[in-house]
Amino acid sequence: MTAATAVRALASRAPALLHDRQFRRYWAGQSVSFLGDEITFLALPLAAVLVLHADAAQMGWLSMAGLLPALLFSLPAGAWADRRGHRRAVMITADLARAALMASVPLGYAFGVLGLPQLYVVAFAVGALAVLFDVCNATLFVSLVEPERYVEGNALGNGSRAFSFVAGPSAGGLLVQLLAAPLALLADAFSYLVSAATLSRISPEEPPPAAADKGHFSAGLRFIGRNPTLRALVSAAATVNFFNFIFHTLVVLYAVDRLGLSAGTLGVVVGAGAIGGLVGAVLTGRIVGRIGIGPTIVLGYVGFPAPLVLVPLAGGPEPVVLALLFTAEFLSGFGLMLLDIGSGSLQAALIPDALRSRVSGAFRTVNYGMRPLGAVVGGLLGSTLGVRPTLWIATAGGMLCVLWVLPSPVPGLRELPDKAVVGPDGAPVRTPAAAPGTDSVPARESETADAVPRGGAPSRE
């Protein structure tokens, strides 16, 4: 077999969406950007610690600067994006601005003027631009992907994200060693330029801007409140986020101080979650085809938090501890892909174009609101009850998320619902072809789950 024949054979086995030039460019740009984000996730705090000698309180402020924009700006950004339209152009502008912000850090370092205030501003501004990018991305995704390909499209995107969890920290660590932490951020700046370039080379047909009617700002929250399926999904995501951030706040302390793991060993264990995510991204489409979209989501809401009970259970000889932690991270990463891909595809099918960015903003507001709250509660419980009892509370509490989903329409959904539109009164209107039993479920279009971080490390979205 010649090399050309081998390449053609591999190309013929690629997912169907990758044969679509516009989606392939979009996906390639997002994949590179995911990798750059993971490099920054390591390099930015290292720049604060190694170069600026930040203390614990200053590191807390830096973390808060990155998280706060999602809580503050998701609702107004979604309302603005739906009203303005031209979302691809907004995303390109956001990418270029983020590239400039990231490049300002190594520039300040090179001229000897880098300080913590600059890092705070960069983290906050990049976080704000990420909110704007993401609420627009919800609509761009469905402009590129046909409804019957939502699961495949979400699987490809989440697969890239899982791969970035594996490769990003390693690449970031290597760049920090070779170049110094501030200079490593040039990789993320470059990744934003790649994303902007790929977005500039696609031309999907976007939905028209929404009218700025009365209640435009809060329409996304009201839409979720009227829809039992979306209401269950956002409640379940908020619950699992809250308890998972209790878990995340203490798990590193527990692994290092109580279990005696080295930083390197802990990194390998956390990497198991990323590998589980890669496997989950590959297999989720088949699982959806076998058991249906609704049962896959239910399985994800069990399969993501449940394996983490092995973490506070860990004890005894080091091989046993490592086996339990590795299994917990791998299975949890696998479950996260079931949850994210299934939930993201169903949300894509439920939200009309006219409301898409606003509903995305509402989801992000609720989800990101739970993250700092969970972190604070985790710290308080850990200092009063102890680390291991708090981890038991976090892992057991995380499994409660499925109780929101079980009584909802979700478990009975085998296929994605038919498309809904928004009527003149702003209420969802079911099309005549909608599936039986989904009367109050509108239908078909986007909004990725953006629901939950991995067990061992938070998502940077």
Coordinates of C-alpha atoms in Angstrom, one line a residue:
M1 CA 0.0 0.0 0.0
T2 CA 1.4 3.4 -1.0
A3 CA 1.5 6.3 1.4
A4 CA -1.2 8.1 -0.7
T5 CA -3.5 5.1 -0.6
A6 CA -3.0 4.8 3.2
V7 CA -3.9 8.5 3.6
R8 CA -7.0 8.1 1.5
A9 CA -8.0 5.0 3.5
L10 CA -7.6 6.9 6.8
A11 CA -9.6 9.9 5.4
S12 CA -12.4 7.6 4.4
R13 CA -12.7 6.4 8.0
A14 CA -12.8 9.9 9.5
P15 CA -16.1 11.1 11.0
A16 CA -18.5 12.4 8.3
L17 CA -18.4 16.0 9.7
L18 CA -14.7 16.2 9.1
H19 CA -15.4 15.8 5.3
D20 CA -17.2 19.1 5.5
R21 CA -14.6 21.8 4.9
Q22 CA -16.2 24.5 6.9
F23 CA -16.7 22.4 10.0
R24 CA -13.2 21.0 9.6
R25 CA -11.7 24.4 9.7
Y26 CA -13.9 25.4 12.7
W27 CA -13.0 22.3 14.6
A28 CA -9.3 22.6 13.8
G29 CA -9.2 26.1 15.2
Q30 CA -11.1 25.2 18.3
S31 CA -8.8 22.2 18.9
V32 CA -5.7 24.4 18.7
S33 CA -7.3 27.0 21.0
F34 CA -8.2 24.3 23.6
L35 CA -4.6 23.2 23.7
G36 CA -3.4 26.8 24.2
D37 CA -5.9 27.3 27.0
E38 CA -4.5 24.4 28.9
I39 CA -1.0 25.7 28.5
T40 CA -2.2 29.0 30.0
F41 CA -4.0 27.2 32.8
L42 CA -0.6 26.1 34.0
A43 CA 1.7 28.9 32.8
L44 CA -0.3 31.9 34.1
P45 CA -0.3 30.9 37.8
L46 CA 3.3 29.7 37.4
A47 CA 4.2 33.2 36.2
A48 CA 2.6 34.6 39.3
V49 CA 4.4 32.2 41.6
L50 CA 7.8 31.8 40.0
V51 CA 8.4 35.3 38.6
L52 CA 6.3 37.6 40.8
H53 CA 6.4 35.4 44.0
A54 CA 2.7 35.6 44.6
D55 CA 1.4 34.4 48.0
A56 CA -1.7 32.4 48.7
A57 CA -4.0 35.4 48.9
Q58 CA -2.7 36.8 45.7
M59 CA -3.2 33.5 43.9
G60 CA -6.8 33.5 45.2
W61 CA -7.3 36.9 43.6
L62 CA -5.8 35.7 40.4
S63 CA -8.1 32.7 40.3
M64 CA -11.2 34.9 41.1
A65 CA -10.3 37.3 38.4
G66 CA -10.5 34.5 35.8
L67 CA -13.8 33.1 37.2
L68 CA -15.7 36.3 37.9
P69 CA -16.5 37.4 34.3
A70 CA -18.6 34.3 33.6
L71 CA -20.8 35.0 36.6
L72 CA -21.1 38.8 35.9
F73 CA -21.3 38.9 32.1
S74 CA -22.9 35.7 30.8
L75 CA -26.5 37.0 30.8
P76 CA -25.8 40.5 29.3
A77 CA -23.4 39.0 26.7
G78 CA -26.0 36.5 25.6
A79 CA -28.6 39.2 25.3
W80 CA -26.2 41.4 23.3
A81 CA -25.1 38.6 21.0
D82 CA -28.7 37.6 20.1
R83 CA -29.6 41.2 19.5
R84 CA -26.6 42.1 17.4
G85 CA -26.1 39.1 15.2
H86 CA -22.9 38.7 13.2
R87 CA -21.6 36.3 15.8
R88 CA -18.7 34.9 13.8
A89 CA -17.2 38.5 13.5
V90 CA -17.6 38.9 17.3
M91 CA -15.8 35.6 17.9
I92 CA -12.9 36.7 15.6
T93 CA -12.6 40.0 17.4
A94 CA -12.6 38.2 20.8
D95 CA -9.8 35.9 19.6
L96 CA -7.7 38.7 18.4
A97 CA -8.2 40.7 21.6
R98 CA -7.3 37.6 23.7
A99 CA -4.2 37.1 21.6
A100 CA -3.1 40.7 22.3
L101 CA -3.8 40.3 26.0
M102 CA -1.8 37.1 26.3
A103 CA 1.1 38.6 24.3
S104 CA 1.2 41.6 26.7
V105 CA 2.4 39.3 29.5
P106 CA 5.7 38.2 27.9
L107 CA 6.1 41.7 26.6
G108 CA 5.9 43.1 30.1
Y109 CA 8.3 40.4 31.3
A110 CA 10.8 41.2 28.6
F111 CA 10.8 44.9 29.5
G112 CA 10.9 44.2 33.2
V113 CA 7.5 45.8 34.0
L114 CA 5.4 42.7 34.6
G115 CA 3.4 42.9 37.9
L116 CA 0.5 41.2 39.5
P117 CA -2.0 44.0 38.6
Q118 CA -1.3 43.2 34.9
L119 CA -2.0 39.5 35.5
Y120 CA -5.2 40.3 37.3
V121 CA -6.3 42.6 34.4
V122 CA -5.3 40.0 31.8
A123 CA -7.1 37.1 33.6
F124 CA -10.3 39.2 34.0
A125 CA -10.3 40.6 30.4
V126 CA -9.6 37.2 28.8
G127 CA -12.4 35.7 31.0
A128 CA -14.8 38.4 29.8
L129 CA -13.9 37.8 26.1
A130 CA -14.2 34.1 26.6
V131 CA -17.8 34.6 27.8
L132 CA -18.6 36.6 24.7
F133 CA -16.9 34.0 22.4
D134 CA -18.8 31.1 24.0
V135 CA -22.3 32.6 23.9
C136 CA -21.7 33.3 20.2
N137 CA -20.2 29.9 19.6
A138 CA -23.5 28.2 20.7
T139 CA -25.2 29.6 17.6
L140 CA -22.3 29.2 15.2
F141 CA -22.1 25.5 16.0
V142 CA -25.7 24.9 14.8
S143 CA -25.2 27.1 11.8
L144 CA -22.4 24.6 10.8
V145 CA -23.9 21.3 11.9
E146 CA -27.1 19.6 10.8
P147 CA -29.4 18.4 13.7
E148 CA -28.7 14.7 12.9
R149 CA -25.0 15.4 13.4
Y150 CA -25.2 17.2 16.8
V151 CA -23.9 14.2 18.7
E152 CA -21.1 13.7 16.3
G153 CA -20.1 17.4 16.4
N154 CA -20.2 17.5 20.2
A155 CA -18.2 14.3 20.3
L156 CA -15.5 15.8 18.1
G157 CA -15.3 19.0 20.1
N158 CA -15.2 17.3 23.5
G159 CA -12.7 14.8 22.2
S160 CA -10.4 17.8 21.3
R161 CA -11.0 19.2 24.8
A162 CA -10.1 15.8 26.4
F163 CA -7.0 15.6 24.3
S164 CA -6.0 19.1 25.4
F165 CA -6.3 17.9 29.1
V166 CA -3.7 15.3 28.2
A167 CA -1.3 17.3 26.1
G168 CA -1.7 20.8 27.3
P169 CA -0.2 20.6 30.8
S170 CA 2.8 18.6 29.5
A171 CA 3.4 21.1 26.8
G172 CA 2.9 24.0 29.2
G173 CA 5.4 22.5 31.7
L174 CA 7.9 22.0 29.0
L175 CA 7.5 25.5 27.6
V176 CA 7.9 27.0 31.1
Q177 CA 11.1 25.0 31.6
L178 CA 12.5 26.1 28.3
L179 CA 11.3 29.7 28.0
A180 CA 10.1 30.8 31.5
A181 CA 6.4 31.0 32.4
P182 CA 5.5 34.4 30.9
L183 CA 7.0 33.5 27.6
A184 CA 5.1 30.2 27.5
L185 CA 1.9 32.3 27.2
L186 CA 2.9 33.1 23.6
A187 CA 1.7 29.7 22.7
D188 CA -1.8 30.6 23.8
A189 CA -1.6 33.9 22.0
F190 CA -0.7 32.0 18.9
S191 CA -3.6 29.6 19.4
Y192 CA -6.0 32.5 19.4
L193 CA -4.6 33.7 16.2
V194 CA -5.1 30.3 14.7
S195 CA -8.7 30.2 15.9
A196 CA -9.4 33.7 14.4
A197 CA -7.8 32.6 11.1
T198 CA -9.9 29.5 10.8
L199 CA -13.1 31.4 11.7
S200 CA -12.3 34.0 9.0
R201 CA -12.2 31.2 6.4
I202 CA -15.8 29.9 7.0
S203 CA -19.0 31.5 6.1
P204 CA -22.0 29.8 7.7
E205 CA -25.5 31.2 7.3
E206 CA -26.2 32.7 10.8
P207 CA -29.7 33.3 12.1
P208 CA -30.9 37.0 11.9
P209 CA -30.6 39.2 15.0
A210 CA -33.4 38.9 17.6
A211 CA -35.6 41.9 18.1
A212 CA -34.9 43.9 21.3
D213 CA -38.4 43.4 22.8
K214 CA -39.5 43.9 26.4
G215 CA -37.9 41.2 28.6
H216 CA -35.1 40.6 26.0
F217 CA -32.4 40.5 28.8
S218 CA -34.1 37.8 30.9
A219 CA -35.7 35.8 28.1
G220 CA -33.1 33.0 28.4
L221 CA -33.9 32.4 32.1
R222 CA -37.6 32.4 31.4
F223 CA -37.2 30.0 28.5
I224 CA -35.4 27.6 30.8
G225 CA -38.0 28.0 33.5
R226 CA -40.8 27.1 31.1
N227 CA -39.1 24.0 29.7
P228 CA -39.0 20.9 32.0
T229 CA -36.2 19.3 30.1
L230 CA -33.9 22.4 30.2
R231 CA -34.9 23.1 33.8
A232 CA -33.8 19.6 34.8
L233 CA -30.5 19.9 33.0
V234 CA -29.5 23.2 34.4
S235 CA -30.5 22.1 38.0
A236 CA -28.6 18.9 37.6
A237 CA -25.5 20.7 36.2
A238 CA -25.7 23.3 39.0
T239 CA -25.8 20.5 41.7
V240 CA -22.9 18.5 40.3
N241 CA -20.9 21.7 39.8
F242 CA -21.4 22.8 43.4
F243 CA -20.4 19.5 44.9
N244 CA -17.6 18.9 42.4
F245 CA -16.0 22.2 43.4
I246 CA -16.2 21.2 47.0
F247 CA -14.3 18.1 45.9
H248 CA -11.8 20.0 43.8
T249 CA -10.9 22.5 46.5
L250 CA -9.6 19.7 48.8
V251 CA -8.6 16.8 46.5
V252 CA -5.0 18.0 45.9
L253 CA -4.5 18.6 49.6
Y254 CA -5.9 15.2 50.4
A255 CA -3.8 13.4 47.8
V256 CA -0.5 15.1 48.8
D257 CA -0.8 15.4 52.6
R258 CA -3.0 12.5 53.5
L259 CA -2.1 9.9 50.8
G260 CA 1.5 11.0 50.4
L261 CA 1.5 11.3 46.6
S262 CA 4.2 13.3 44.8
A263 CA 3.3 16.1 42.4
G264 CA 4.4 13.9 39.5
T265 CA 2.3 10.9 40.6
L266 CA -0.7 13.1 41.1
G267 CA -0.3 14.5 37.6
V268 CA -0.3 11.0 36.2
V269 CA -3.5 10.2 38.1
V270 CA -5.3 13.3 36.9
G271 CA -4.2 12.4 33.4
A272 CA -6.2 9.2 33.7
G273 CA -9.3 11.4 33.7
A274 CA -8.3 13.0 30.4
I275 CA -7.7 9.5 28.9
G276 CA -11.1 8.4 30.1
G277 CA -12.5 11.5 28.5
L278 CA -10.8 10.6 25.1
V279 CA -12.3 7.1 25.3
G280 CA -15.7 8.5 26.2
A281 CA -15.6 11.0 23.3
V282 CA -15.0 8.2 20.9
L283 CA -17.7 5.8 22.3
T284 CA -20.5 8.2 23.2
G285 CA -22.0 8.3 19.7
R286 CA -22.3 4.5 19.7
I287 CA -23.8 4.5 23.2
V288 CA -26.4 7.1 22.1
G289 CA -27.2 4.9 19.1
R290 CA -27.6 1.9 21.3
I291 CA -29.6 3.2 24.3
G292 CA -30.8 6.6 23.2
I293 CA -29.9 10.3 23.9
G294 CA -31.9 10.5 27.2
P295 CA -30.6 7.4 28.9
T296 CA -27.0 8.4 27.8
I297 CA -27.4 11.7 29.7
V298 CA -28.8 9.9 32.8
L299 CA -25.8 7.5 32.6
G300 CA -23.5 10.5 32.4
Y301 CA -25.0 12.2 35.5
V302 CA -24.3 8.9 37.4
G303 CA -21.1 8.0 35.7
F304 CA -19.3 11.3 36.2
P305 CA -19.7 11.8 40.0
A306 CA -20.1 8.2 41.2
P307 CA -16.6 6.9 40.6
L308 CA -15.2 9.7 42.7
V309 CA -16.3 7.9 45.8
L310 CA -13.2 5.8 45.3
V311 CA -11.0 8.9 46.2
P312 CA -12.0 9.2 49.9
L313 CA -12.1 5.4 50.0
A314 CA -8.5 5.2 49.0
G315 CA -6.1 3.9 51.7
G316 CA -3.6 1.2 52.4
P317 CA -0.5 0.3 50.3
E318 CA 0.5 2.7 47.6
P319 CA -0.4 0.4 44.7
V320 CA -3.9 0.0 46.0
V321 CA -4.2 3.8 46.5
L322 CA -3.0 4.5 42.9
A323 CA -5.3 1.8 41.5
L324 CA -8.4 3.4 43.2
L325 CA -7.4 6.9 42.2
F326 CA -6.6 6.0 38.6
T327 CA -9.9 4.1 38.3
A328 CA -11.9 7.0 39.8
E329 CA -10.4 9.5 37.4
F330 CA -10.6 7.3 34.3
L331 CA -14.3 6.4 34.9
S332 CA -15.2 9.9 35.9
G333 CA -13.6 11.3 32.7
F334 CA -15.6 8.8 30.7
G335 CA -18.8 9.7 32.4
L336 CA -18.1 13.4 31.9
M337 CA -18.0 12.9 28.1
L338 CA -21.4 11.0 28.2
L339 CA -22.8 13.9 30.1
D340 CA -21.3 16.8 28.1
I341 CA -21.9 15.3 24.6
G342 CA -25.4 14.0 25.4
S343 CA -26.5 17.1 27.3
G344 CA -24.9 19.5 24.8
S345 CA -26.6 17.8 21.9
L346 CA -30.0 17.8 23.6
Q347 CA -29.6 21.5 24.4
A348 CA -28.7 22.1 20.8
A349 CA -32.0 20.4 19.9
L350 CA -34.1 22.3 22.3
I351 CA -33.1 26.0 21.9
P352 CA -34.5 28.1 19.1
D353 CA -32.0 30.3 17.2
A354 CA -33.6 33.5 18.4
L355 CA -32.9 32.7 22.0
R356 CA -29.7 30.6 21.7
S357 CA -27.1 33.0 23.1
R358 CA -29.4 34.2 25.9
V359 CA -30.1 30.6 27.0
S360 CA -26.3 29.9 26.8
G361 CA -25.7 32.9 29.0
A362 CA -28.3 31.8 31.5
F363 CA -26.7 28.3 31.7
R364 CA -23.3 29.8 32.2
T365 CA -24.5 32.2 34.9
V366 CA -26.1 29.4 37.0
N367 CA -23.2 26.9 36.4
Y368 CA -20.4 29.4 37.1
G369 CA -22.3 30.8 40.1
M370 CA -22.1 27.4 41.7
R371 CA -18.3 27.0 41.3
P372 CA -17.0 29.7 43.6
L373 CA -19.8 28.9 46.1
G374 CA -18.7 25.2 46.1
A375 CA -15.1 26.2 46.6
V376 CA -15.9 28.4 49.6
V377 CA -18.1 25.8 51.2
G378 CA -15.4 23.1 50.6
G379 CA -12.8 25.2 52.4
L380 CA -15.1 25.8 55.3
L381 CA -16.2 22.2 55.7
G382 CA -12.6 20.9 55.2
S383 CA -11.4 23.1 58.1
T384 CA -14.3 22.2 60.4
L385 CA -15.1 18.5 59.6
G386 CA -11.8 17.4 58.1
V387 CA -10.7 16.8 54.6
R388 CA -11.8 13.2 54.1
P389 CA -15.3 13.6 55.6
T390 CA -15.8 16.6 53.3
L391 CA -14.7 14.6 50.3
W392 CA -17.4 12.0 51.3
I393 CA -20.0 14.7 51.4
A394 CA -18.8 16.1 48.1
T395 CA -18.9 12.7 46.3
A396 CA -22.2 11.6 47.8
G397 CA -23.7 15.0 47.2
G398 CA -22.6 15.0 43.6
M399 CA -24.7 11.9 42.8
L400 CA -27.8 13.8 43.9
C401 CA -27.7 15.6 40.5
V402 CA -29.4 12.6 38.8
L403 CA -32.5 13.2 41.0
W404 CA -33.3 16.3 38.9
V405 CA -33.1 14.3 35.7
L406 CA -35.0 11.1 36.5
P407 CA -38.5 12.6 36.9
S408 CA -38.0 14.9 33.9
P409 CA -38.7 14.0 30.2
V410 CA -35.0 13.3 29.7
P411 CA -35.0 9.5 30.4
G412 CA -37.7 8.8 27.9
L413 CA -36.0 10.6 25.0
R414 CA -34.5 8.1 22.5
E415 CA -34.0 10.6 19.6
L416 CA -33.4 14.4 19.6
P417 CA -36.7 16.3 19.6
D418 CA -38.0 18.0 16.5
K419 CA -37.3 21.7 15.9
A420 CA -39.2 24.4 17.8
V421 CA -39.5 28.1 17.1
V422 CA -40.4 31.0 19.3
G423 CA -43.9 32.4 18.8
P424 CA -44.9 36.0 18.8
D425 CA -45.4 35.9 22.6
G426 CA -41.9 34.5 23.1
A427 CA -43.1 31.1 24.1
P428 CA -41.8 27.9 22.4
V429 CA -44.0 26.5 19.7
R430 CA -43.8 22.8 19.0
T431 CA -43.7 21.7 15.4
P432 CA -46.2 19.1 14.2
A433 CA -43.5 16.5 13.8
A434 CA -42.3 16.7 17.4
A435 CA -41.9 13.4 19.2
P436 CA -44.7 12.0 21.3
G437 CA -44.5 13.0 25.0
T438 CA -42.5 16.1 24.4
D439 CA -45.3 18.7 24.3
S440 CA -43.5 21.2 26.5
V441 CA -40.1 20.5 25.0
P442 CA -39.1 22.9 22.3
A443 CA -36.6 21.7 19.8
R444 CA -33.7 21.6 17.8
E445 CA -30.7 23.7 18.0
S446 CA -27.5 24.5 20.0
E447 CA -25.8 25.3 23.3
T448 CA -23.0 23.1 24.4
A449 CA -23.3 21.7 27.9
D450 CA -20.5 23.7 29.4
A451 CA -21.6 21.9 32.5
V452 CA -19.0 20.5 34.7
P453 CA -15.2 20.3 35.2
R454 CA -13.3 17.1 35.6
G455 CA -13.0 15.5 39.0
G456 CA -9.4 16.4 39.5
A457 CA -9.2 19.8 37.8
P458 CA -11.7 22.5 36.9
S459 CA -12.6 23.3 33.3
R460 CA -11.2 26.6 32.0
E461 CA -14.3 27.5 30.0

